[in-house]
Phi, psi and omega in degrees: 000342182226172159252051293144076187274127144242161181245165169262166161189171161250159175238130177294181171282167169220112181278113185260124167280135172227183184221124165290150166227187162223142188227140185333294209223163178264065174218161171307319190286007181253306190287313211294326170302329179294284186296357184264292208297325191289330172283345167292315160326289191311289202306321181256352166284349167281343150316296192292339179273010186071013174284134137260148207292144164248358176192191204274144168337140179225093193263161174210170185196164218221123145313110165299145177318358168271021220004014198244324173260194181211124181317099179299097176249124174243135183216154172244148164308131165245173157216115191191161163307168175266120177227167149248045164242029177245179183248048187193167176239163186238136184201180181261113176270130204256188207289175207202099174276336177236123165256144128276168167188162190215149180267130201230145193230109209087165199301153196293342191277356188245023187278336178319308173302319163287346168272290183307310155326319182289314173279359139292312176311293194302294182351305164283320171301349178056060160250156142220175167288141187251029171139170174301146178295144168248140196244079179318112188250121200268315188210117163240091210241148192312332183269137187282346150338297195265354173292154185232117189214132184251126180282120146243146172229154214268154201205139164230149175284156154337000000 
């Protein structure tokens, strides 16, 4: 069915600086411009604060209160205390004991088949989603064909 290899792993708690925005829908054409703008703002904010990211970018999404739109979270790992002194939020993404993961190569505009493969694997394995999925950017190049993103979905047995 797929060229994707799904694996399971646990992930530790990670402290991140993040900004949030709202996309009109949960599709790449709606999310892409929002997440890019958030990362531009976040990078500038980290620079003003004298902070340097300590790991790869992490994006995650939630349904907005209206049920139609999507809340977009753009996060970068940082080493700092929890504080409200910044123009971004510092928070801890929780540890997850079971994450179904797969690697997507190329532009995130073309990530839907990867998400479908991950969802199919989860369902076929007798699992269900147990929280928002995460997109961890492992490689970000000038050419989108070289991007590598790990899709992570917390899961639990049904």
